[in-house]
XYZ file of C-alpha atoms in Angstrom:
573
model
C 20.897 -1.494 42.721
C 22.441 -4.967 42.587
C 20.716 -8.016 41.175
C 19.500 -9.289 44.561
C 17.965 -5.906 45.395
C 16.257 -5.899 42.003
C 14.958 -9.406 42.660
C 13.396 -8.314 45.963
C 11.941 -5.188 44.363
C 10.268 -7.288 41.694
C 8.858 -9.661 44.317
C 7.233 -6.651 45.937
C 6.076 -4.682 42.893
C 5.530 -7.063 39.927
C 1.988 -7.772 41.096
C 0.197 -7.129 37.791
C 1.307 -10.551 36.558
C 0.894 -13.426 39.021
C 2.885 -15.769 36.781
C 5.946 -13.561 37.181
C 5.589 -13.576 40.980
C 5.254 -17.370 40.937
C 8.398 -17.622 38.832
C 10.326 -15.349 41.189
C 9.220 -17.330 44.232
C 10.251 -20.575 42.560
C 13.881 -19.398 42.262
C 14.191 -18.028 45.799
C 17.713 -18.764 47.092
C 18.958 -19.821 43.623
C 21.659 -17.220 43.067
C 22.480 -18.369 39.537
C 18.878 -18.090 38.335
C 18.336 -14.748 40.056
C 21.559 -13.350 38.614
C 20.639 -14.442 35.089
C 17.322 -12.571 35.264
C 18.654 -9.358 36.792
C 22.349 -8.919 35.998
C 21.533 -6.678 33.044
C 18.705 -4.834 31.314
C 17.686 -5.861 27.802
C 19.295 -3.317 25.515
C 17.109 -1.420 23.057
C 18.808 -1.157 19.654
C 17.902 -0.930 15.965
C 16.248 -4.348 16.287
C 14.375 -3.194 19.404
C 14.318 -5.740 22.228
C 14.617 -9.503 22.155
C 14.916 -11.974 25.001
C 13.579 -15.004 26.840
C 10.086 -14.686 28.293
C 9.994 -14.431 32.068
C 10.534 -12.265 35.140
C 13.359 -9.767 35.430
C 15.113 -6.922 33.689
C 16.859 -9.424 31.402
C 13.594 -11.010 30.254
C 10.618 -10.105 28.069
C 7.574 -9.269 30.223
C 4.897 -6.594 30.579
C 7.107 -4.322 32.690
C 9.960 -4.306 30.208
C 7.435 -3.680 27.404
C 5.798 -0.825 29.324
C 9.146 0.806 30.064
C 10.277 0.497 26.423
C 7.004 1.949 25.181
C 7.210 4.878 27.588
C 10.668 5.589 26.211
C 9.241 5.428 22.678
C 6.326 7.696 23.710
C 8.766 10.266 25.111
C 10.666 10.161 21.827
C 7.505 10.642 19.743
C 6.196 13.485 21.892
C 9.524 15.315 21.992
C 10.326 14.911 18.299
C 6.872 15.224 16.760
C 4.759 16.837 19.480
C 2.485 13.771 19.536
C 1.071 11.618 16.813
C 0.224 7.967 16.244
C 1.886 4.568 16.488
C 0.824 1.331 14.771
C 1.218 -1.920 16.723
C 0.853 -5.569 15.737
C 2.098 -8.966 16.870
C 2.856 -12.473 15.675
C 2.016 -15.872 17.172
C 4.525 -15.779 20.022
C 3.381 -16.459 23.572
C 2.180 -13.244 25.267
C 2.548 -11.298 22.007
C -1.065 -10.085 22.080
C -0.702 -9.129 25.760
C 2.411 -7.087 25.031
C 0.617 -5.289 22.184
C -2.218 -4.285 24.519
C 0.206 -3.081 27.195
C 2.106 -0.989 24.643
C -1.162 0.557 23.412
C -2.166 1.440 27.012
C 1.109 3.281 27.552
C 0.882 5.194 24.274
C -2.718 6.239 24.890
C -1.825 7.396 28.412
C 0.753 9.673 26.785
C -1.788 11.151 24.375
C -0.492 9.164 21.403
C -3.008 7.352 19.242
C -2.424 3.607 18.885
C -3.624 1.645 15.862
C -3.712 -2.033 16.829
C -4.602 -5.216 14.961
C -7.452 -7.471 16.082
C -5.365 -10.561 15.379
C -1.796 -11.508 14.565
C -0.347 -10.054 11.356
C 2.954 -10.338 9.449
C 5.764 -7.897 10.153
C 5.519 -6.329 6.655
C 1.877 -5.509 7.376
C 3.044 -3.492 10.390
C 5.420 -1.586 8.122
C 2.493 -0.956 5.783
C 0.268 0.264 8.636
C 2.875 2.811 9.735
C 2.839 4.383 6.287
C -0.893 3.905 5.690
C -1.869 5.801 8.844
C 1.018 8.314 8.576
C 2.293 7.200 11.969
C 5.347 8.564 13.713
C 6.480 5.083 14.791
C 5.530 1.419 14.795
C 5.881 -1.561 17.125
C 5.938 -5.211 16.096
C 5.837 -7.786 18.878
C 7.914 -10.644 17.475
C 11.100 -12.630 17.991
C 11.197 -13.553 14.298
C 12.574 -17.103 13.964
C 13.968 -17.519 17.498
C 12.969 -20.577 19.591
C 9.640 -20.597 21.431
C 11.103 -19.333 24.718
C 11.720 -15.912 23.138
C 9.715 -12.829 22.347
C 10.727 -9.401 21.141
C 9.780 -5.823 20.355
C 10.758 -4.279 17.010
C 10.507 -0.505 16.692
C 9.876 1.277 13.411
C 10.322 4.875 12.323
C 7.840 7.067 10.490
C 9.118 5.814 7.115
C 8.084 2.217 7.908
C 11.724 1.056 8.293
C 13.166 -0.364 11.467
C 14.590 2.445 13.569
C 18.008 3.804 12.709
C 20.929 3.761 15.156
C 20.352 7.426 16.003
C 16.634 7.112 16.762
C 17.081 3.840 18.656
C 19.819 5.460 20.733
C 17.523 8.331 21.705
C 14.755 5.901 22.690
C 17.210 3.808 24.705
C 18.390 6.894 26.599
C 14.759 7.687 27.432
C 14.194 4.107 28.617
C 17.240 4.197 30.879
C 15.928 7.312 32.621
C 12.706 5.563 33.665
C 11.874 3.615 36.796
C 10.784 0.087 35.831
C 7.538 0.199 37.799
C 6.635 3.867 38.293
C 8.096 5.271 35.083
C 5.451 4.187 32.581
C 2.067 5.889 32.318
C -0.922 3.554 31.905
C -4.550 4.043 30.962
C -7.624 1.826 31.018
C -7.730 -0.075 27.734
C -11.517 -0.098 27.258
C -11.803 3.606 28.012
C -9.026 4.408 25.543
C -10.822 2.403 22.836
C -14.054 4.315 23.546
C -12.259 7.663 23.383
C -10.569 6.766 20.099
C -7.019 6.867 21.462
C -6.797 3.152 20.714
C -8.317 2.034 17.411
C -8.528 -1.400 15.855
C -7.380 -1.579 12.243
C -10.282 -2.290 9.904
C -10.016 -5.454 7.781
C -10.309 -3.333 4.627
C -6.746 -2.125 5.226
C -5.416 -5.665 4.755
C -7.266 -5.839 1.445
C -5.539 -2.605 0.437
C -2.195 -4.082 1.474
C -2.824 -7.177 -0.679
C -3.776 -4.933 -3.583
C -0.314 -3.365 -3.329
C 1.268 -6.815 -3.155
C -0.558 -7.921 -6.306
C 0.649 -4.823 -8.167
C 4.111 -6.395 -7.989
C 3.144 -9.241 -10.332
C 5.535 -9.452 -13.251
C 3.301 -11.536 -15.544
C -0.271 -11.065 -14.258
C -2.544 -14.002 -15.036
C 0.240 -16.476 -15.693
C -0.703 -18.643 -12.709
C -4.265 -19.136 -13.917
C -4.495 -22.491 -15.617
C -0.840 -23.278 -14.943
C -1.837 -26.178 -12.663
C 1.074 -25.323 -10.397
C 0.863 -27.196 -7.098
C 2.228 -25.883 -3.810
C 2.790 -27.271 -0.318
C 2.769 -24.415 2.177
C 3.660 -24.202 5.853
C 3.313 -20.991 7.855
C 5.367 -22.624 10.643
C 2.552 -21.823 13.121
C 2.959 -18.120 12.386
C 1.304 -15.147 10.713
C 1.550 -16.049 7.025
C -1.354 -18.487 6.940
C -4.195 -16.165 5.915
C -2.505 -13.584 3.695
C -0.149 -15.926 1.830
C -2.962 -18.353 1.048
C -5.263 -15.501 0.091
C -2.838 -13.862 -2.319
C -1.993 -17.197 -3.957
C -5.683 -17.897 -4.500
C -6.314 -14.419 -5.885
C -3.563 -14.772 -8.510
C -5.000 -18.096 -9.675
C -3.212 -20.804 -7.700
C -5.845 -23.284 -6.560
C -3.759 -26.328 -5.649
C -2.257 -25.402 -2.265
C -1.770 -28.137 0.345
C -1.219 -26.989 3.932
C 0.968 -28.699 6.517
C -1.824 -29.124 9.065
C 0.418 -29.491 12.122
C 1.918 -26.051 11.349
C -1.171 -24.293 10.002
C -2.547 -22.517 13.074
C -0.792 -20.087 15.433
C 1.187 -21.868 18.147
C 3.674 -19.927 20.234
C 5.197 -23.178 21.474
C 6.148 -24.279 17.932
C 5.750 -27.872 19.035
C 6.645 -29.384 15.636
C 9.559 -27.045 14.825
C 11.521 -25.881 17.889
C 13.541 -23.566 15.630
C 10.909 -22.056 13.284
C 13.498 -20.810 10.833
C 13.017 -21.524 7.100
C 16.797 -21.398 6.678
C 17.242 -24.736 8.430
C 16.125 -28.119 7.145
C 14.701 -29.247 10.508
C 11.964 -26.595 10.335
C 10.899 -27.922 6.928
C 10.828 -31.626 7.795
C 7.019 -31.905 7.904
C 6.714 -29.928 4.703
C 9.258 -32.142 2.974
C 7.411 -35.228 4.214
C 4.201 -33.914 2.654
C 6.111 -33.208 -0.571
C 7.057 -36.878 -0.771
C 3.332 -37.678 -0.723
C 1.853 -34.800 -2.767
C 4.730 -34.246 -5.244
C 4.165 -30.487 -5.637
C 6.054 -28.081 -7.868
C 7.114 -26.120 -4.826
C 7.372 -26.123 -1.028
C 6.923 -22.719 0.625
C 7.714 -22.023 4.292
C 7.312 -18.615 5.932
C 8.762 -17.820 9.346
C 6.520 -16.869 12.324
C 6.313 -13.161 11.488
C 6.174 -13.837 7.726
C 8.944 -11.554 6.638
C 11.146 -14.386 5.304
C 10.435 -17.363 3.096
C 12.295 -20.573 2.294
C 11.571 -22.985 -0.554
C 12.304 -26.499 -1.767
C 11.792 -27.729 -5.337
C 11.819 -31.096 -7.149
C 15.276 -32.215 -8.219
C 16.169 -34.401 -11.196
C 16.115 -37.576 -9.054
C 12.649 -36.939 -7.625
C 13.891 -35.715 -4.244
C 13.273 -32.174 -3.015
C 16.151 -29.729 -3.171
C 16.441 -27.000 -0.557
C 17.094 -23.667 -2.243
C 19.296 -21.222 -0.361
C 18.361 -17.610 0.287
C 20.975 -16.505 -2.201
C 19.678 -18.885 -4.871
C 16.094 -17.624 -4.504
C 17.435 -14.079 -4.759
C 19.397 -14.981 -7.889
C 16.374 -16.536 -9.597
C 13.984 -13.725 -8.641
C 16.434 -11.026 -9.755
C 16.912 -12.695 -13.135
C 13.189 -13.411 -13.559
C 12.104 -9.881 -12.662
C 14.695 -8.122 -14.832
C 14.299 -10.468 -17.787
C 10.508 -10.425 -17.884
C 10.141 -6.715 -17.169
C 12.552 -6.015 -20.006
C 10.582 -8.313 -22.306
C 7.276 -6.753 -21.177
C 8.727 -3.239 -21.560
C 7.849 -2.447 -17.938
C 11.443 -2.083 -16.759
C 12.021 1.530 -15.653
C 14.847 3.680 -16.903
C 18.026 3.063 -14.875
C 16.506 0.294 -12.714
C 18.114 -0.512 -9.384
C 18.459 -3.787 -7.490
C 19.623 -3.644 -3.868
C 21.340 -6.375 -1.889
C 23.292 -6.589 1.352
C 27.080 -6.766 1.160
C 27.071 -10.360 2.453
C 24.689 -11.576 -0.267
C 25.927 -13.286 -3.432
C 28.039 -11.174 -5.818
C 26.483 -13.041 -8.754
C 23.705 -10.432 -8.659
C 26.098 -7.828 -10.071
C 26.590 -9.897 -13.221
C 22.846 -10.398 -13.688
C 22.247 -6.667 -13.276
C 24.941 -5.887 -15.837
C 23.296 -8.208 -18.367
C 19.989 -6.338 -18.144
C 21.400 -2.826 -17.760
C 20.390 -2.434 -14.131
C 22.308 -0.711 -11.364
C 23.205 -2.786 -8.320
C 23.537 -1.178 -4.888
C 25.247 -2.859 -1.951
C 24.128 -1.941 1.567
C 25.072 -3.040 5.068
C 23.473 -6.097 6.638
C 19.907 -5.308 7.738
C 16.829 -4.711 5.618
C 16.431 -1.194 7.002
C 19.328 -0.191 4.774
C 17.443 -1.427 1.725
C 14.498 0.618 3.007
C 16.755 3.673 3.218
C 17.659 3.282 -0.471
C 13.935 3.218 -1.315
C 13.359 6.306 0.855
C 16.130 8.165 -0.956
C 14.583 7.284 -4.316
C 11.180 8.389 -3.024
C 12.552 11.763 -1.947
C 13.900 12.253 -5.481
C 10.602 11.143 -7.080
C 12.375 8.063 -8.460
C 10.629 5.294 -6.502
C 9.826 3.396 -9.706
C 13.545 2.783 -10.236
C 13.540 0.330 -7.333
C 12.954 -3.117 -8.792
C 13.976 -5.634 -6.146
C 15.902 -5.997 -2.913
C 17.059 -9.002 -0.946
C 19.367 -10.390 1.719
C 20.881 -13.862 1.819
C 18.980 -14.695 5.014
C 15.786 -15.345 2.987
C 14.369 -11.798 2.983
C 12.956 -10.255 -0.234
C 10.966 -7.214 -1.325
C 9.598 -6.041 -4.658
C 7.810 -2.684 -4.650
C 7.963 0.242 -2.247
C 4.590 -0.132 -0.463
C 6.419 -1.416 2.659
C 9.954 -0.862 3.907
C 10.797 -4.279 5.266
C 11.244 -7.722 3.790
C 7.908 -9.306 2.906
C 7.274 -13.045 2.649
C 3.779 -12.408 1.275
C 4.991 -10.698 -1.901
C 7.985 -13.042 -2.091
C 5.714 -16.114 -1.911
C 3.548 -14.668 -4.673
C 6.516 -13.929 -6.939
C 8.165 -17.297 -6.304
C 4.942 -19.084 -7.268
C 4.512 -16.858 -10.309
C 8.087 -17.571 -11.341
C 7.522 -21.320 -10.899
C 4.384 -21.107 -13.073
C 6.265 -19.123 -15.737
C 8.975 -21.750 -16.010
C 6.566 -24.680 -15.715
C 4.917 -23.475 -18.905
C 8.365 -23.826 -20.481
C 8.718 -27.335 -19.077
C 11.286 -26.326 -16.455
C 11.489 -26.746 -12.699
C 13.147 -24.124 -10.515
C 15.930 -26.627 -9.909
C 16.680 -26.532 -13.639
C 16.453 -22.738 -13.642
C 19.096 -22.192 -10.957
C 21.377 -24.752 -12.590
C 21.023 -22.981 -15.951
C 21.979 -19.690 -14.292
C 25.018 -21.384 -12.772
C 25.932 -22.742 -16.218
C 25.724 -19.229 -17.599
C 27.578 -17.330 -14.893
C 29.593 -19.969 -13.049
C 28.638 -21.953 -9.978
C 28.571 -19.500 -7.067
C 28.647 -21.341 -3.755
C 28.121 -19.421 -0.529
C 28.838 -20.520 3.020
C 28.420 -18.721 6.350
C 30.466 -19.758 9.379
C 29.968 -18.607 12.987
C 32.780 -18.529 15.550
C 31.817 -17.875 19.178
C 33.921 -16.034 21.765
C 32.375 -16.159 25.225
C 32.793 -13.660 28.063
C 34.839 -10.489 28.378
C 37.952 -12.324 27.128
C 36.007 -13.365 24.047
C 35.032 -9.801 23.181
C 38.694 -8.765 23.468
C 39.707 -11.701 21.273
C 37.239 -10.568 18.585
C 38.663 -7.040 18.725
C 42.209 -8.413 18.488
C 41.315 -10.455 15.377
C 39.833 -7.463 13.583
C 42.763 -5.219 14.581
C 45.247 -7.818 13.348
C 43.476 -8.113 9.992
C 43.663 -4.337 9.560
C 47.299 -4.079 10.610
C 48.419 -7.117 8.587
C 46.050 -7.455 5.605
C 46.346 -10.806 3.818
C 47.869 -10.881 0.341
C 46.295 -14.205 -0.571
C 43.803 -16.755 0.705
C 44.055 -20.446 -0.251
C 46.322 -19.457 -3.127
C 43.887 -16.860 -4.504
C 45.397 -13.386 -4.507
C 43.539 -10.623 -2.664
C 42.575 -8.161 -5.410
C 40.562 -5.740 -3.308
C 39.873 -4.866 0.332
C 36.829 -2.955 1.569
C 36.973 -1.696 5.152
C 33.504 -0.543 6.164
C 34.752 0.843 9.486
C 37.303 3.056 7.762
C 34.944 3.640 4.785
C 37.700 2.774 2.332
C 37.734 0.540 -0.730
C 41.096 -0.300 -2.286
C 41.773 -2.064 -5.576
C 45.093 -3.837 -4.992
C 45.595 -4.546 -8.700
C 45.529 -0.835 -9.652
C 46.193 0.900 -6.346
C 42.999 2.932 -6.760
C 41.215 3.920 -3.535
C 37.602 5.015 -3.150
C 35.362 6.111 -0.310
C 32.512 3.821 0.772
C 29.409 5.955 1.219
C 27.681 3.746 3.794
C 27.337 4.005 7.579
C 30.461 2.828 9.361
C 30.416 -0.832 10.334
C 33.108 -3.183 11.625
C 33.291 -5.292 8.462
C 36.214 -6.329 6.259
C 35.555 -7.635 2.751
C 38.153 -9.325 0.539
C 37.756 -9.700 -3.222
C 39.846 -12.657 -4.374
C 41.047 -13.846 -7.754
C 38.571 -15.758 -9.940
C 35.580 -13.959 -8.316
C 36.007 -15.722 -4.967
C 35.384 -13.635 -1.855
C 35.498 -13.517 1.935
C 33.793 -11.173 4.406
C 34.527 -10.963 8.146
C 31.908 -9.360 10.395
C 31.685 -9.441 14.198
C 28.080 -9.653 15.369
C 26.739 -6.499 16.955
C 24.491 -8.406 19.369
C 26.226 -11.737 20.039
C 29.782 -12.757 21.007
C 30.611 -14.191 17.600
C 32.384 -13.443 14.358
C 30.573 -14.310 11.138
C 32.588 -15.363 8.117
C 30.903 -15.226 4.709
C 32.699 -17.132 1.934
C 31.989 -17.248 -1.793
C 33.623 -19.761 -4.108
C 33.106 -19.756 -7.864
C 33.689 -22.860 -9.975
C 32.753 -24.277 -13.344
C 30.649 -26.954 -11.624
C 29.173 -27.693 -8.237
C 31.964 -30.115 -7.438
C 34.607 -27.576 -8.430
C 32.982 -24.808 -6.348
C 32.693 -27.116 -3.317
C 36.340 -28.084 -3.635
C 37.387 -24.435 -3.784
C 35.169 -23.707 -0.769
C 36.928 -26.387 1.280
C 40.301 -24.757 0.672
C 38.915 -21.260 1.300
C 37.338 -22.367 4.558
C 40.561 -23.890 5.864
C 42.594 -20.840 4.861
C 40.078 -18.389 6.346
C 40.017 -20.251 9.667
C 43.811 -20.150 9.774
C 43.747 -16.429 8.999
C 41.369 -15.782 11.908
C 43.177 -18.195 14.197
C 40.038 -20.244 14.858
C 39.071 -23.896 14.473
């Protein structure tokens, strides 16, 4: 069926949502707008679905959600013979509606649905999956995307986002279904009465917070520390649980950015509610200028990531990168747990391959093992699962990715801004008692190990020609591997598609025991590094660069030369 036929079918059948019909009527005769909504179907992958809200197969709406959930229900019934699924949502527009529709489909298929009575963070959904021994989970969220988006994250029975294999099976089921007649539906109120749909009791969130608080490294240190915090939930889900956990560990002085306190799917004060970018933190930074806190915390809409800013030596507020927060937390956790004699035997810290290599040096100092995994927190969750299966869960100490995601403890299997916020505040209180700010702490770590500067570059390649260009670049790099970059010799090459790791200084080759991924990593002289990774969901190549200098200025200078050389290597501007 071509896009115009689909358009007419939707005009006839999408009658459960008058807003969708109105939208379709408003674009009548506009071929470009019709084509954009119907030229493809949103693909279901390991990150589930994500797209612009609206009418059509290429949009997020109740029909796409119903179809996806029917595919998930088929998967659960065929693999497990039934079971239960936990569902929650964030503050996005229509997120609560999509949760209800998903629950109706599951119940109609004889699968119990545990749903939340209000918005909750993504890590809570991961917790609910494990708490209720569910076979799957659904989180309605588009993470930090602009307000026009919504999404649908699917989780496996272990509380991790679905693997490639499971997501592929669900996607095949989805593709076999008719958009309008394929999904079973039941009456919501009747399903609640029968027990097929059950609201999660508030006591479960208290149990979740109890698990979060077990991750404290120095319990009680925040009490009487007089640490002051400015916090913004960026109109998302972190507001209640982050504030609650901070209060329960003894932090009383928390100022809230009022304009971003309550849920708002339009994100009117931060069009890009992403704690990685300065624009999202502008109101928080403005409040910092007035309040002069020890710390600014910002959690993204589904509260799985957190960004911070801290006072600098000149009185301004310094934005701390995701890598820098990971560096400080890794050092703080390992150092204090070793001092407190709570560090397990053979402890393990997990990071993604694109996160700072400085972590390896910190782990070596404290006798900890460091594991590198592919990009995506589900791979960190898989490490925890493997430890759990060997009765070694306690070995897991900390995991993080450079994109501001952190997790201590194994009670959930996704990044958790609630526990990260707690640990960041605890760490700030610990150092405040020593007369140090976190700005001083990161600088001292740089003085000890060298100044590690990280930069991520994105290069876009539009259309079918662009996809071929990306493939040509990666093929060329494999056929003609560089011997140097900006004058720094290439000492090692890791090819995650070929699963090979070669030390060019010794000639030694090893096998990479990770899932295959189209990534090339170059270890350069003097600890510098470059990683090339085409995006799996967007027409772009991501370039991750690490420069190491004896000062910030030196590292920045090295980065400039690395960036120019890397662009020339890829043939991009």
